[in-house]
Amino acid sequence: MIRIMRNAKHNARTAAKEASHERIVSAAARAIRRSGYDGTGVADIMKEAGLTHGAFYAHFPSREAMLAEAAARACAETAAATASVVASVPSEQALASMMRTYLSPEHVAQVELGCPLAALGSETPRQAPEVRRVTTRHIKEMIDFVARQSPDWGQPAAHERALATVATLVGTLVLARAVDEPALSASLCEAALKQLAAR
């Protein structure tokens, strides 16, 4: 009986710690896209997660470890959203639909929930190796995902087109978010989609 009660307490404590960890990572994944890596502080994340600053080290060995996990979460959210778009249309429309969604006005406006590559790309070279590894893995997965939408998937040409497509999409999103003229932002996205469709 005592063992059962101890196990129940241990399980409840473990579940509470996991829920707290989840809140921290979720808050950090939004914050890095909103404020950048350098603008994301431990104290602010812990406050947003409803926890004390002192509780941080019960969850992460360092700020860099938190940033790496937050980056991984942001990348996973983007990958899941992209996969959902592709799954909702016939296979021959998958790539075009994915590109239109990526360069949509909604995605341009949703920095906090959008693609972390566009939000954080220029900061990533100055980050810790574990953060850069997460980013590199996501870029490779994104390139592979785009290549798999091609009828000649597995061929060098499909991979090369995917490299150029990902670079164009991310670069266009960066510029579309950077300008302060909505018409120019929309024109950048429209021009990129037109050029990508022509390929």
mmCIF file with all atom_site columns, C-alpha atoms in Angstrom:
data_model
loop_
_atom_site.group_PDB
_atom_site.id
_atom_site.type_symbol
_atom_site.label_atom_id
_atom_site.label_alt_id
_atom_site.label_comp_id
_atom_site.label_asym_id
_atom_site.label_entity_id
_atom_site.label_seq_id
_atom_site.pdbx_PDB_ins_code
_atom_site.Cartn_x
_atom_site.Cartn_y
_atom_site.Cartn_z
_atom_site.occupancy
_atom_site.B_iso_or_equiv
_atom_site.pdbx_formal_charge
_atom_site.auth_seq_id
_atom_site.auth_comp_id
_atom_site.auth_asym_id
_atom_site.auth_atom_id
_atom_site.pdbx_PDB_model_num
ATOM 1   C CA . MET A 1 1   ? 0.000  0.000  0.000   1.00 0.00 ? 1   MET A CA 1
ATOM 2   C CA . ILE A 1 2   ? 2.803  2.419  0.886   1.00 0.00 ? 2   ILE A CA 1
ATOM 3   C CA . ARG A 1 3   ? 4.580  1.604  -2.380  1.00 0.00 ? 3   ARG A CA 1
ATOM 4   C CA . ILE A 1 4   ? 1.404  2.334  -4.372  1.00 0.00 ? 4   ILE A CA 1
ATOM 5   C CA . MET A 1 5   ? 1.053  5.721  -2.661  1.00 0.00 ? 5   MET A CA 1
ATOM 6   C CA . ARG A 1 6   ? 4.714  6.537  -3.309  1.00 0.00 ? 6   ARG A CA 1
ATOM 7   C CA . ASN A 1 7   ? 4.327  5.561  -6.961  1.00 0.00 ? 7   ASN A CA 1
ATOM 8   C CA . ALA A 1 8   ? 1.198  7.683  -7.257  1.00 0.00 ? 8   ALA A CA 1
ATOM 9   C CA . LYS A 1 9   ? 3.007  10.678 -5.747  1.00 0.00 ? 9   LYS A CA 1
ATOM 10  C CA . HIS A 1 10  ? 6.035  10.065 -7.986  1.00 0.00 ? 10  HIS A CA 1
ATOM 11  C CA . ASN A 1 11  ? 3.806  9.787  -11.077 1.00 0.00 ? 11  ASN A CA 1
ATOM 12  C CA . ALA A 1 12  ? 1.925  12.958 -10.140 1.00 0.00 ? 12  ALA A CA 1
ATOM 13  C CA . ARG A 1 13  ? 5.214  14.814 -9.595  1.00 0.00 ? 13  ARG A CA 1
ATOM 14  C CA . THR A 1 14  ? 6.585  13.518 -12.903 1.00 0.00 ? 14  THR A CA 1
ATOM 15  C CA . ALA A 1 15  ? 3.411  14.529 -14.747 1.00 0.00 ? 15  ALA A CA 1
ATOM 16  C CA . ALA A 1 16  ? 3.524  18.007 -13.186 1.00 0.00 ? 16  ALA A CA 1
ATOM 17  C CA . LYS A 1 17  ? 7.172  18.432 -14.143 1.00 0.00 ? 17  LYS A CA 1
ATOM 18  C CA . GLU A 1 18  ? 6.442  17.310 -17.714 1.00 0.00 ? 18  GLU A CA 1
ATOM 19  C CA . ALA A 1 19  ? 3.530  19.751 -17.948 1.00 0.00 ? 19  ALA A CA 1
ATOM 20  C CA . SER A 1 20  ? 5.756  22.572 -16.682 1.00 0.00 ? 20  SER A CA 1
ATOM 21  C CA . HIS A 1 21  ? 8.482  21.613 -19.159 1.00 0.00 ? 21  HIS A CA 1
ATOM 22  C CA . GLU A 1 22  ? 5.907  21.643 -21.956 1.00 0.00 ? 22  GLU A CA 1
ATOM 23  C CA . ARG A 1 23  ? 4.772  25.161 -20.983 1.00 0.00 ? 23  ARG A CA 1
ATOM 24  C CA . ILE A 1 24  ? 8.364  26.407 -20.952 1.00 0.00 ? 24  ILE A CA 1
ATOM 25  C CA . VAL A 1 25  ? 9.193  24.953 -24.376 1.00 0.00 ? 25  VAL A CA 1
ATOM 26  C CA . SER A 1 26  ? 5.941  26.192 -25.892 1.00 0.00 ? 26  SER A CA 1
ATOM 27  C CA . ALA A 1 27  ? 6.514  29.718 -24.554 1.00 0.00 ? 27  ALA A CA 1
ATOM 28  C CA . ALA A 1 28  ? 10.138 29.684 -25.722 1.00 0.00 ? 28  ALA A CA 1
ATOM 29  C CA . ALA A 1 29  ? 9.203  28.425 -29.217 1.00 0.00 ? 29  ALA A CA 1
ATOM 30  C CA . ARG A 1 30  ? 6.886  31.406 -29.655 1.00 0.00 ? 30  ARG A CA 1
ATOM 31  C CA . ALA A 1 31  ? 9.335  33.839 -28.047 1.00 0.00 ? 31  ALA A CA 1
ATOM 32  C CA . ILE A 1 32  ? 12.325 32.983 -30.231 1.00 0.00 ? 32  ILE A CA 1
ATOM 33  C CA . ARG A 1 33  ? 10.265 33.584 -33.358 1.00 0.00 ? 33  ARG A CA 1
ATOM 34  C CA . ARG A 1 34  ? 8.803  36.795 -31.940 1.00 0.00 ? 34  ARG A CA 1
ATOM 35  C CA . SER A 1 35  ? 11.927 38.292 -30.332 1.00 0.00 ? 35  SER A CA 1
ATOM 36  C CA . GLY A 1 36  ? 14.851 36.317 -31.715 1.00 0.00 ? 36  GLY A CA 1
ATOM 37  C CA . TYR A 1 37  ? 17.317 34.178 -29.799 1.00 0.00 ? 37  TYR A CA 1
ATOM 38  C CA . ASP A 1 38  ? 19.084 37.156 -28.275 1.00 0.00 ? 38  ASP A CA 1
ATOM 39  C CA . GLY A 1 39  ? 15.795 38.749 -27.248 1.00 0.00 ? 39  GLY A CA 1
ATOM 40  C CA . THR A 1 40  ? 14.596 35.647 -25.432 1.00 0.00 ? 40  THR A CA 1
ATOM 41  C CA . GLY A 1 41  ? 15.523 35.652 -21.756 1.00 0.00 ? 41  GLY A CA 1
ATOM 42  C CA . VAL A 1 42  ? 15.094 32.870 -19.231 1.00 0.00 ? 42  VAL A CA 1
ATOM 43  C CA . ALA A 1 43  ? 13.257 35.087 -16.727 1.00 0.00 ? 43  ALA A CA 1
ATOM 44  C CA . ASP A 1 44  ? 10.686 36.194 -19.304 1.00 0.00 ? 44  ASP A CA 1
ATOM 45  C CA . ILE A 1 45  ? 10.064 32.631 -20.523 1.00 0.00 ? 45  ILE A CA 1
ATOM 46  C CA . MET A 1 46  ? 9.639  31.302 -17.004 1.00 0.00 ? 46  MET A CA 1
ATOM 47  C CA . LYS A 1 47  ? 7.226  34.133 -16.182 1.00 0.00 ? 47  LYS A CA 1
ATOM 48  C CA . GLU A 1 48  ? 5.209  33.453 -19.345 1.00 0.00 ? 48  GLU A CA 1
ATOM 49  C CA . ALA A 1 49  ? 5.104  29.760 -18.402 1.00 0.00 ? 49  ALA A CA 1
ATOM 50  C CA . GLY A 1 50  ? 3.827  30.687 -14.931 1.00 0.00 ? 50  GLY A CA 1
ATOM 51  C CA . LEU A 1 51  ? 6.945  29.427 -13.131 1.00 0.00 ? 51  LEU A CA 1
ATOM 52  C CA . THR A 1 52  ? 9.675  30.960 -11.032 1.00 0.00 ? 52  THR A CA 1
ATOM 53  C CA . HIS A 1 53  ? 13.035 31.829 -12.516 1.00 0.00 ? 53  HIS A CA 1
ATOM 54  C CA . GLY A 1 54  ? 14.704 29.504 -10.019 1.00 0.00 ? 54  GLY A CA 1
ATOM 55  C CA . ALA A 1 55  ? 12.809 26.485 -11.382 1.00 0.00 ? 55  ALA A CA 1
ATOM 56  C CA . PHE A 1 56  ? 14.544 26.782 -14.757 1.00 0.00 ? 56  PHE A CA 1
ATOM 57  C CA . TYR A 1 57  ? 17.496 24.524 -13.934 1.00 0.00 ? 57  TYR A CA 1
ATOM 58  C CA . ALA A 1 58  ? 15.180 21.703 -12.904 1.00 0.00 ? 58  ALA A CA 1
ATOM 59  C CA . HIS A 1 59  ? 14.267 21.541 -16.602 1.00 0.00 ? 59  HIS A CA 1
ATOM 60  C CA . PHE A 1 60  ? 17.375 22.572 -18.567 1.00 0.00 ? 60  PHE A CA 1
ATOM 61  C CA . PRO A 1 61  ? 21.118 22.502 -17.947 1.00 0.00 ? 61  PRO A CA 1
ATOM 62  C CA . SER A 1 62  ? 21.565 25.835 -19.762 1.00 0.00 ? 62  SER A CA 1
ATOM 63  C CA . ARG A 1 63  ? 19.821 28.601 -21.701 1.00 0.00 ? 63  ARG A CA 1
ATOM 64  C CA . GLU A 1 64  ? 21.292 27.137 -24.897 1.00 0.00 ? 64  GLU A CA 1
ATOM 65  C CA . ALA A 1 65  ? 19.634 23.780 -24.180 1.00 0.00 ? 65  ALA A CA 1
ATOM 66  C CA . MET A 1 66  ? 16.282 25.557 -23.801 1.00 0.00 ? 66  MET A CA 1
ATOM 67  C CA . LEU A 1 67  ? 16.841 27.479 -27.044 1.00 0.00 ? 67  LEU A CA 1
ATOM 68  C CA . ALA A 1 68  ? 17.713 24.276 -28.893 1.00 0.00 ? 68  ALA A CA 1
ATOM 69  C CA . GLU A 1 69  ? 14.557 22.556 -27.653 1.00 0.00 ? 69  GLU A CA 1
ATOM 70  C CA . ALA A 1 70  ? 12.483 25.641 -28.463 1.00 0.00 ? 70  ALA A CA 1
ATOM 71  C CA . ALA A 1 71  ? 13.953 25.717 -31.975 1.00 0.00 ? 71  ALA A CA 1
ATOM 72  C CA . ALA A 1 72  ? 13.178 22.020 -32.402 1.00 0.00 ? 72  ALA A CA 1
ATOM 73  C CA . ARG A 1 73  ? 9.583  22.645 -31.293 1.00 0.00 ? 73  ARG A CA 1
ATOM 74  C CA . ALA A 1 74  ? 9.196  25.590 -33.677 1.00 0.00 ? 74  ALA A CA 1
ATOM 75  C CA . CYS A 1 75  ? 10.583 23.492 -36.529 1.00 0.00 ? 75  CYS A CA 1
ATOM 76  C CA . ALA A 1 76  ? 8.280  20.567 -35.669 1.00 0.00 ? 76  ALA A CA 1
ATOM 77  C CA . GLU A 1 77  ? 5.247  22.856 -35.614 1.00 0.00 ? 77  GLU A CA 1
ATOM 78  C CA . THR A 1 78  ? 6.131  24.228 -39.036 1.00 0.00 ? 78  THR A CA 1
ATOM 79  C CA . ALA A 1 79  ? 6.745  20.743 -40.445 1.00 0.00 ? 79  ALA A CA 1
ATOM 80  C CA . ALA A 1 80  ? 3.402  19.519 -39.101 1.00 0.00 ? 80  ALA A CA 1
ATOM 81  C CA . ALA A 1 81  ? 1.543  22.513 -40.561 1.00 0.00 ? 81  ALA A CA 1
ATOM 82  C CA . THR A 1 82  ? 3.228  21.958 -43.938 1.00 0.00 ? 82  THR A CA 1
ATOM 83  C CA . ALA A 1 83  ? 2.409  18.243 -43.924 1.00 0.00 ? 83  ALA A CA 1
ATOM 84  C CA . SER A 1 84  ? -1.216 19.074 -43.103 1.00 0.00 ? 84  SER A CA 1
ATOM 85  C CA . VAL A 1 85  ? -1.454 21.415 -46.098 1.00 0.00 ? 85  VAL A CA 1
ATOM 86  C CA . VAL A 1 86  ? 0.017  18.803 -48.421 1.00 0.00 ? 86  VAL A CA 1
ATOM 87  C CA . ALA A 1 87  ? -2.256 16.055 -47.081 1.00 0.00 ? 87  ALA A CA 1
ATOM 88  C CA . SER A 1 88  ? -5.366 18.161 -47.732 1.00 0.00 ? 88  SER A CA 1
ATOM 89  C CA . VAL A 1 89  ? -4.967 18.363 -51.525 1.00 0.00 ? 89  VAL A CA 1
ATOM 90  C CA . PRO A 1 90  ? -4.396 15.920 -54.393 1.00 0.00 ? 90  PRO A CA 1
ATOM 91  C CA . SER A 1 91  ? -0.717 15.001 -54.822 1.00 0.00 ? 91  SER A CA 1
ATOM 92  C CA . GLU A 1 92  ? -0.342 16.940 -58.075 1.00 0.00 ? 92  GLU A CA 1
ATOM 93  C CA . GLN A 1 93  ? -1.385 20.133 -56.249 1.00 0.00 ? 93  GLN A CA 1
ATOM 94  C CA . ALA A 1 94  ? 0.659  19.523 -53.094 1.00 0.00 ? 94  ALA A CA 1
ATOM 95  C CA . LEU A 1 95  ? 3.748  21.582 -53.884 1.00 0.00 ? 95  LEU A CA 1
ATOM 96  C CA . ALA A 1 96  ? 1.833  24.567 -55.281 1.00 0.00 ? 96  ALA A CA 1
ATOM 97  C CA . SER A 1 97  ? -0.521 24.540 -52.307 1.00 0.00 ? 97  SER A CA 1
ATOM 98  C CA . MET A 1 98  ? 2.359  24.349 -49.847 1.00 0.00 ? 98  MET A CA 1
ATOM 99  C CA . MET A 1 99  ? 4.159  27.261 -51.522 1.00 0.00 ? 99  MET A CA 1
ATOM 100 C CA . ARG A 1 100 ? 1.004  29.424 -51.605 1.00 0.00 ? 100 ARG A CA 1
ATOM 101 C CA . THR A 1 101 ? 0.401  28.744 -47.914 1.00 0.00 ? 101 THR A CA 1
ATOM 102 C CA . TYR A 1 102 ? 4.021  29.484 -47.023 1.00 0.00 ? 102 TYR A CA 1
ATOM 103 C CA . LEU A 1 103 ? 3.921  32.850 -48.799 1.00 0.00 ? 103 LEU A CA 1
ATOM 104 C CA . SER A 1 104 ? 0.350  33.698 -47.802 1.00 0.00 ? 104 SER A CA 1
ATOM 105 C CA . PRO A 1 105 ? -0.467 37.017 -46.105 1.00 0.00 ? 105 PRO A CA 1
ATOM 106 C CA . GLU A 1 106 ? -1.405 35.038 -42.976 1.00 0.00 ? 106 GLU A CA 1
ATOM 107 C CA . HIS A 1 107 ? 2.010  33.395 -42.741 1.00 0.00 ? 107 HIS A CA 1
ATOM 108 C CA . VAL A 1 108 ? 3.770  36.682 -43.417 1.00 0.00 ? 108 VAL A CA 1
ATOM 109 C CA . ALA A 1 109 ? 1.865  38.212 -40.494 1.00 0.00 ? 109 ALA A CA 1
ATOM 110 C CA . GLN A 1 110 ? 2.272  35.286 -38.059 1.00 0.00 ? 110 GLN A CA 1
ATOM 111 C CA . VAL A 1 111 ? 5.905  35.641 -37.071 1.00 0.00 ? 111 VAL A CA 1
ATOM 112 C CA . GLU A 1 112 ? 5.345  34.127 -33.623 1.00 0.00 ? 112 GLU A CA 1
ATOM 113 C CA . LEU A 1 113 ? 3.758  30.981 -35.060 1.00 0.00 ? 113 LEU A CA 1
ATOM 114 C CA . GLY A 1 114 ? 5.430  30.816 -38.464 1.00 0.00 ? 114 GLY A CA 1
ATOM 115 C CA . CYS A 1 115 ? 8.547  29.344 -40.002 1.00 0.00 ? 115 CYS A CA 1
ATOM 116 C CA . PRO A 1 116 ? 11.528 29.643 -37.654 1.00 0.00 ? 116 PRO A CA 1
ATOM 117 C CA . LEU A 1 117 ? 13.978 29.693 -40.564 1.00 0.00 ? 117 LEU A CA 1
ATOM 118 C CA . ALA A 1 118 ? 12.636 33.036 -41.772 1.00 0.00 ? 118 ALA A CA 1
ATOM 119 C CA . ALA A 1 119 ? 12.354 34.417 -38.247 1.00 0.00 ? 119 ALA A CA 1
ATOM 120 C CA . LEU A 1 120 ? 15.767 33.293 -37.003 1.00 0.00 ? 120 LEU A CA 1
ATOM 121 C CA . GLY A 1 121 ? 17.992 32.558 -39.983 1.00 0.00 ? 121 GLY A CA 1
ATOM 122 C CA . SER A 1 122 ? 20.252 35.590 -39.675 1.00 0.00 ? 122 SER A CA 1
ATOM 123 C CA . GLU A 1 123 ? 20.813 34.963 -35.938 1.00 0.00 ? 123 GLU A CA 1
ATOM 124 C CA . THR A 1 124 ? 21.495 31.237 -36.187 1.00 0.00 ? 124 THR A CA 1
ATOM 125 C CA . PRO A 1 125 ? 25.189 31.384 -37.204 1.00 0.00 ? 125 PRO A CA 1
ATOM 126 C CA . ARG A 1 126 ? 25.965 33.063 -33.859 1.00 0.00 ? 126 ARG A CA 1
ATOM 127 C CA . GLN A 1 127 ? 24.152 30.463 -31.760 1.00 0.00 ? 127 GLN A CA 1
ATOM 128 C CA . ALA A 1 128 ? 25.442 27.445 -29.850 1.00 0.00 ? 128 ALA A CA 1
ATOM 129 C CA . PRO A 1 129 ? 26.207 24.268 -31.826 1.00 0.00 ? 129 PRO A CA 1
ATOM 130 C CA . GLU A 1 130 ? 23.083 22.484 -30.525 1.00 0.00 ? 130 GLU A CA 1
ATOM 131 C CA . VAL A 1 131 ? 20.855 25.264 -31.882 1.00 0.00 ? 131 VAL A CA 1
ATOM 132 C CA . ARG A 1 132 ? 22.621 25.198 -35.245 1.00 0.00 ? 132 ARG A CA 1
ATOM 133 C CA . ARG A 1 133 ? 22.249 21.402 -35.427 1.00 0.00 ? 133 ARG A CA 1
ATOM 134 C CA . VAL A 1 134 ? 18.486 21.704 -34.942 1.00 0.00 ? 134 VAL A CA 1
ATOM 135 C CA . THR A 1 135 ? 18.294 24.310 -37.703 1.00 0.00 ? 135 THR A CA 1
ATOM 136 C CA . THR A 1 136 ? 20.447 22.287 -40.089 1.00 0.00 ? 136 THR A CA 1
ATOM 137 C CA . ARG A 1 137 ? 18.302 19.195 -39.526 1.00 0.00 ? 137 ARG A CA 1
ATOM 138 C CA . HIS A 1 138 ? 15.117 21.186 -40.199 1.00 0.00 ? 138 HIS A CA 1
ATOM 139 C CA . ILE A 1 139 ? 16.506 22.689 -43.404 1.00 0.00 ? 139 ILE A CA 1
ATOM 140 C CA . LYS A 1 140 ? 17.465 19.227 -44.663 1.00 0.00 ? 140 LYS A CA 1
ATOM 141 C CA . GLU A 1 141 ? 14.024 17.867 -43.774 1.00 0.00 ? 141 GLU A CA 1
ATOM 142 C CA . MET A 1 142 ? 12.332 20.785 -45.508 1.00 0.00 ? 142 MET A CA 1
ATOM 143 C CA . ILE A 1 143 ? 14.403 20.254 -48.660 1.00 0.00 ? 143 ILE A CA 1
ATOM 144 C CA . ASP A 1 144 ? 13.605 16.536 -48.619 1.00 0.00 ? 144 ASP A CA 1
ATOM 145 C CA . PHE A 1 145 ? 9.906  17.235 -48.061 1.00 0.00 ? 145 PHE A CA 1
ATOM 146 C CA . VAL A 1 146 ? 9.793  19.597 -51.062 1.00 0.00 ? 146 VAL A CA 1
ATOM 147 C CA . ALA A 1 147 ? 11.746 17.141 -53.220 1.00 0.00 ? 147 ALA A CA 1
ATOM 148 C CA . ARG A 1 148 ? 9.280  14.346 -52.357 1.00 0.00 ? 148 ARG A CA 1
ATOM 149 C CA . GLN A 1 149 ? 6.466  16.400 -53.900 1.00 0.00 ? 149 GLN A CA 1
ATOM 150 C CA . SER A 1 150 ? 8.217  16.205 -57.269 1.00 0.00 ? 150 SER A CA 1
ATOM 151 C CA . PRO A 1 151 ? 7.298  13.518 -59.819 1.00 0.00 ? 151 PRO A CA 1
ATOM 152 C CA . ASP A 1 152 ? 11.018 12.818 -60.333 1.00 0.00 ? 152 ASP A CA 1
ATOM 153 C CA . TRP A 1 153 ? 11.757 12.490 -56.617 1.00 0.00 ? 153 TRP A CA 1
ATOM 154 C CA . GLY A 1 154 ? 15.023 10.672 -56.028 1.00 0.00 ? 154 GLY A CA 1
ATOM 155 C CA . GLN A 1 155 ? 16.698 12.213 -59.053 1.00 0.00 ? 155 GLN A CA 1
ATOM 156 C CA . PRO A 1 156 ? 19.404 14.906 -58.706 1.00 0.00 ? 156 PRO A CA 1
ATOM 157 C CA . ALA A 1 157 ? 17.248 17.448 -60.544 1.00 0.00 ? 157 ALA A CA 1
ATOM 158 C CA . ALA A 1 158 ? 14.433 17.106 -58.004 1.00 0.00 ? 158 ALA A CA 1
ATOM 159 C CA . HIS A 1 159 ? 16.849 17.672 -55.128 1.00 0.00 ? 159 HIS A CA 1
ATOM 160 C CA . GLU A 1 160 ? 18.388 20.697 -56.841 1.00 0.00 ? 160 GLU A CA 1
ATOM 161 C CA . ARG A 1 161 ? 14.943 22.221 -57.496 1.00 0.00 ? 161 ARG A CA 1
ATOM 162 C CA . ALA A 1 162 ? 14.031 21.604 -53.857 1.00 0.00 ? 162 ALA A CA 1
ATOM 163 C CA . LEU A 1 163 ? 17.181 23.417 -52.692 1.00 0.00 ? 163 LEU A CA 1
ATOM 164 C CA . ALA A 1 164 ? 16.298 26.426 -54.845 1.00 0.00 ? 164 ALA A CA 1
ATOM 165 C CA . THR A 1 165 ? 12.624 26.306 -53.845 1.00 0.00 ? 165 THR A CA 1
ATOM 166 C CA . VAL A 1 166 ? 13.357 26.293 -50.113 1.00 0.00 ? 166 VAL A CA 1
ATOM 167 C CA . ALA A 1 167 ? 15.919 29.082 -50.476 1.00 0.00 ? 167 ALA A CA 1
ATOM 168 C CA . THR A 1 168 ? 13.447 31.153 -52.494 1.00 0.00 ? 168 THR A CA 1
ATOM 169 C CA . LEU A 1 169 ? 10.548 30.584 -50.092 1.00 0.00 ? 169 LEU A CA 1
ATOM 170 C CA . VAL A 1 170 ? 12.520 31.409 -46.950 1.00 0.00 ? 170 VAL A CA 1
ATOM 171 C CA . GLY A 1 171 ? 14.278 34.387 -48.518 1.00 0.00 ? 171 GLY A CA 1
ATOM 172 C CA . THR A 1 172 ? 11.030 35.776 -49.852 1.00 0.00 ? 172 THR A CA 1
ATOM 173 C CA . LEU A 1 173 ? 9.335  35.411 -46.471 1.00 0.00 ? 173 LEU A CA 1
ATOM 174 C CA . VAL A 1 174 ? 12.211 37.263 -44.787 1.00 0.00 ? 174 VAL A CA 1
ATOM 175 C CA . LEU A 1 175 ? 11.898 40.161 -47.230 1.00 0.00 ? 175 LEU A CA 1
ATOM 176 C CA . ALA A 1 176 ? 8.085  40.192 -47.176 1.00 0.00 ? 176 ALA A CA 1
ATOM 177 C CA . ARG A 1 177 ? 8.199  40.554 -43.394 1.00 0.00 ? 177 ARG A CA 1
ATOM 178 C CA . ALA A 1 178 ? 10.997 43.128 -43.456 1.00 0.00 ? 178 ALA A CA 1
ATOM 179 C CA . VAL A 1 179 ? 9.348  45.775 -45.616 1.00 0.00 ? 179 VAL A CA 1
ATOM 180 C CA . ASP A 1 180 ? 6.876  48.292 -44.194 1.00 0.00 ? 180 ASP A CA 1
ATOM 181 C CA . GLU A 1 181 ? 4.761  48.495 -47.346 1.00 0.00 ? 181 GLU A CA 1
ATOM 182 C CA . PRO A 1 182 ? 2.002  45.853 -47.581 1.00 0.00 ? 182 PRO A CA 1
ATOM 183 C CA . ALA A 1 183 ? 1.803  46.197 -51.357 1.00 0.00 ? 183 ALA A CA 1
ATOM 184 C CA . LEU A 1 184 ? 5.531  45.522 -51.752 1.00 0.00 ? 184 LEU A CA 1
ATOM 185 C CA . SER A 1 185 ? 5.294  42.580 -49.361 1.00 0.00 ? 185 SER A CA 1
ATOM 186 C CA . ALA A 1 186 ? 2.481  41.078 -51.420 1.00 0.00 ? 186 ALA A CA 1
ATOM 187 C CA . SER A 1 187 ? 4.357  41.743 -54.691 1.00 0.00 ? 187 SER A CA 1
ATOM 188 C CA . LEU A 1 188 ? 7.444  39.929 -53.401 1.00 0.00 ? 188 LEU A CA 1
ATOM 189 C CA . CYS A 1 189 ? 5.369  36.870 -52.546 1.00 0.00 ? 189 CYS A CA 1
ATOM 190 C CA . GLU A 1 190 ? 3.423  36.919 -55.816 1.00 0.00 ? 190 GLU A CA 1
ATOM 191 C CA . ALA A 1 191 ? 6.591  37.285 -57.913 1.00 0.00 ? 191 ALA A CA 1
ATOM 192 C CA . ALA A 1 192 ? 8.317  34.441 -56.086 1.00 0.00 ? 192 ALA A CA 1
ATOM 193 C CA . LEU A 1 193 ? 5.302  32.146 -56.516 1.00 0.00 ? 193 LEU A CA 1
ATOM 194 C CA . LYS A 1 194 ? 5.134  33.009 -60.221 1.00 0.00 ? 194 LYS A CA 1
ATOM 195 C CA . GLN A 1 195 ? 8.821  32.202 -60.732 1.00 0.00 ? 195 GLN A CA 1
ATOM 196 C CA . LEU A 1 196 ? 8.603  28.990 -58.732 1.00 0.00 ? 196 LEU A CA 1
ATOM 197 C CA . ALA A 1 197 ? 5.553  27.855 -60.701 1.00 0.00 ? 197 ALA A CA 1
ATOM 198 C CA . ALA A 1 198 ? 7.411  28.498 -63.947 1.00 0.00 ? 198 ALA A CA 1
ATOM 199 C CA . ARG A 1 199 ? 10.056 25.962 -62.938 1.00 0.00 ? 199 ARG A CA 1
#
